[in-house]
mmCIF file of C-alpha atoms in Angstrom:
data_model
loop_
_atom_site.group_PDB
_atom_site.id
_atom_site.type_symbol
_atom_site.label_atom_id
_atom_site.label_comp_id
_atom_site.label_asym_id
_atom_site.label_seq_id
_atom_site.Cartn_x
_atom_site.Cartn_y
_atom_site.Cartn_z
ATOM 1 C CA UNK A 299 8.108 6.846 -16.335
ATOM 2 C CA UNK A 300 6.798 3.972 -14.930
ATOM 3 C CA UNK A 301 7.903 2.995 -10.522
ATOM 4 C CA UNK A 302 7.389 -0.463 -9.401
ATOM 5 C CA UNK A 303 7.579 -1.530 -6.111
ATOM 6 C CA UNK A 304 7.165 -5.009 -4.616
ATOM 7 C CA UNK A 305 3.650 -5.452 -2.567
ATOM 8 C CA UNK A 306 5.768 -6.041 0.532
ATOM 9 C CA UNK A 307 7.543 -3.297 0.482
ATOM 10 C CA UNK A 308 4.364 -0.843 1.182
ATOM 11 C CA UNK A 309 3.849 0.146 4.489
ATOM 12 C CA UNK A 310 -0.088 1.092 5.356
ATOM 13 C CA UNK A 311 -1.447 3.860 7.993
ATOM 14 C CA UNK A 312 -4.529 4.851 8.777
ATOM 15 C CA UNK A 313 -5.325 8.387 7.567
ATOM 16 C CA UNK A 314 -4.654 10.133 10.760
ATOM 17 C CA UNK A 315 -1.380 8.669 11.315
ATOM 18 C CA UNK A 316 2.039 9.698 9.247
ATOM 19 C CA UNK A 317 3.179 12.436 7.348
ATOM 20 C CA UNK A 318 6.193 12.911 5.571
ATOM 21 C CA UNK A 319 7.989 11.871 2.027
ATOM 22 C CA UNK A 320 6.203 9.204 0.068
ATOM 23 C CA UNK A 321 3.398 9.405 1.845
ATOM 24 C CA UNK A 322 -0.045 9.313 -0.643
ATOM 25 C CA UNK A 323 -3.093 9.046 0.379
ATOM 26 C CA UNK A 324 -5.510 6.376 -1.410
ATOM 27 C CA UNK A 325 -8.967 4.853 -0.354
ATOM 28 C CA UNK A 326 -9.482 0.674 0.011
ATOM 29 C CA UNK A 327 -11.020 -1.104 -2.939
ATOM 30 C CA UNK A 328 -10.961 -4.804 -1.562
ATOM 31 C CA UNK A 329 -9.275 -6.993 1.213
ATOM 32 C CA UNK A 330 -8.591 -10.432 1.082
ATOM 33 C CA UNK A 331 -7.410 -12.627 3.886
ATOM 34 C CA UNK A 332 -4.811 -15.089 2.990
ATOM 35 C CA UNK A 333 -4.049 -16.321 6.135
ATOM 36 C CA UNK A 334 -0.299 -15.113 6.466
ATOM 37 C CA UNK A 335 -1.161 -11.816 5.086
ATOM 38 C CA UNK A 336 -4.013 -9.634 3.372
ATOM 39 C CA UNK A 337 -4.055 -8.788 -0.306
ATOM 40 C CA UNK A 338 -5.038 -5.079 -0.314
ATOM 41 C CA UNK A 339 -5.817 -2.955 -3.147
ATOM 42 C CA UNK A 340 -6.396 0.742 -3.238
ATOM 43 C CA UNK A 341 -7.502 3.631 -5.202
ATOM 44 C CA UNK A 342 -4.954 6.357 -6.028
ATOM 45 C CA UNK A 343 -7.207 8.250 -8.597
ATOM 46 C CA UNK A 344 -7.463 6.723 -11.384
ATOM 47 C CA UNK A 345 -5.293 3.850 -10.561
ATOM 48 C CA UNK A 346 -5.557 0.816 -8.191
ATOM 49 C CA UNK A 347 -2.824 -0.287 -6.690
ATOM 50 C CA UNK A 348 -2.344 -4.167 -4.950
ATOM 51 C CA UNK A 349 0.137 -4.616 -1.860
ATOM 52 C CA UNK A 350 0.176 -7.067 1.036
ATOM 53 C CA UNK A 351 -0.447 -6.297 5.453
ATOM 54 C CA UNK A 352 0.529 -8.095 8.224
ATOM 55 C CA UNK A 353 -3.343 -9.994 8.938
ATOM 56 C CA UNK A 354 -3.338 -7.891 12.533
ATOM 57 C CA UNK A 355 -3.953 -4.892 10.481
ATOM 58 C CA UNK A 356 -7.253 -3.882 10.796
ATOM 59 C CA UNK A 357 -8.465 -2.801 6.924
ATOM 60 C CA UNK A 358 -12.017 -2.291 5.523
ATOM 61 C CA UNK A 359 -13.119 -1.604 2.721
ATOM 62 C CA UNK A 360 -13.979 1.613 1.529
ATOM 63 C CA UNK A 361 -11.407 3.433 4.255
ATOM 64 C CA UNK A 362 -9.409 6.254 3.455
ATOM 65 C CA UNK A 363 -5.666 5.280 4.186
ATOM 66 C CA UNK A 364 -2.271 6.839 3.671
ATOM 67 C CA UNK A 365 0.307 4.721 1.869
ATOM 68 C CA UNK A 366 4.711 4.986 3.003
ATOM 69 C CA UNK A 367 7.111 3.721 0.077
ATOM 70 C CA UNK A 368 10.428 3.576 0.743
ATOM 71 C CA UNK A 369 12.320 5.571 -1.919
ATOM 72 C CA UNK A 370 15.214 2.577 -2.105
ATOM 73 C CA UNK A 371 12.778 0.248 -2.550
ATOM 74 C CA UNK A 372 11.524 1.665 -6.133
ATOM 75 C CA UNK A 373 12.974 1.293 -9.232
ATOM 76 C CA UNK A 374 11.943 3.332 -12.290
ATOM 77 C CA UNK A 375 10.996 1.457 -15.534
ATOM 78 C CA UNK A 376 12.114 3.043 -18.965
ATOM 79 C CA UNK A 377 9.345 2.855 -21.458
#
């Protein structure tokens, strides 16, 4: 099974920060300013994964971040 989420729809923390449900933990490949927001794209094992921060979020590369997905916000892909 295959989950998509929209870019938006991923809320970042910094790794001392939340715990809970959907919370995974993933380290920053890349940033890129794009003046309204930041294209981010993280490591979760073997997989990188691209969302989008509000630009007042402080992210560098190489940090070790924790990732929230809202469960209503995911939709499972057959196939």
């Amino acid at each position: 099974v295959t989950v998509a989420v929209r870019p938006e729809d991923v809320r970042l923390y910094d790794v001392a920060g939340r715990d809970g449900d959907n919370i995974v933990e993933a380290t920053v490949a890349a940033v890129m300013f794009l003046g309204e927001t930041q294209e981010c794209m993280v490591k979760l094992g073997d997989q990188v994964v691209k969302f989008k921060a509000h630009p007042s979020i402080a992210i560098k590369s190489g940090a070790n971040v924790k990732l929230s997905i809202n469960p209503d916000k995911c939709r499972a892909l057959a196939g």
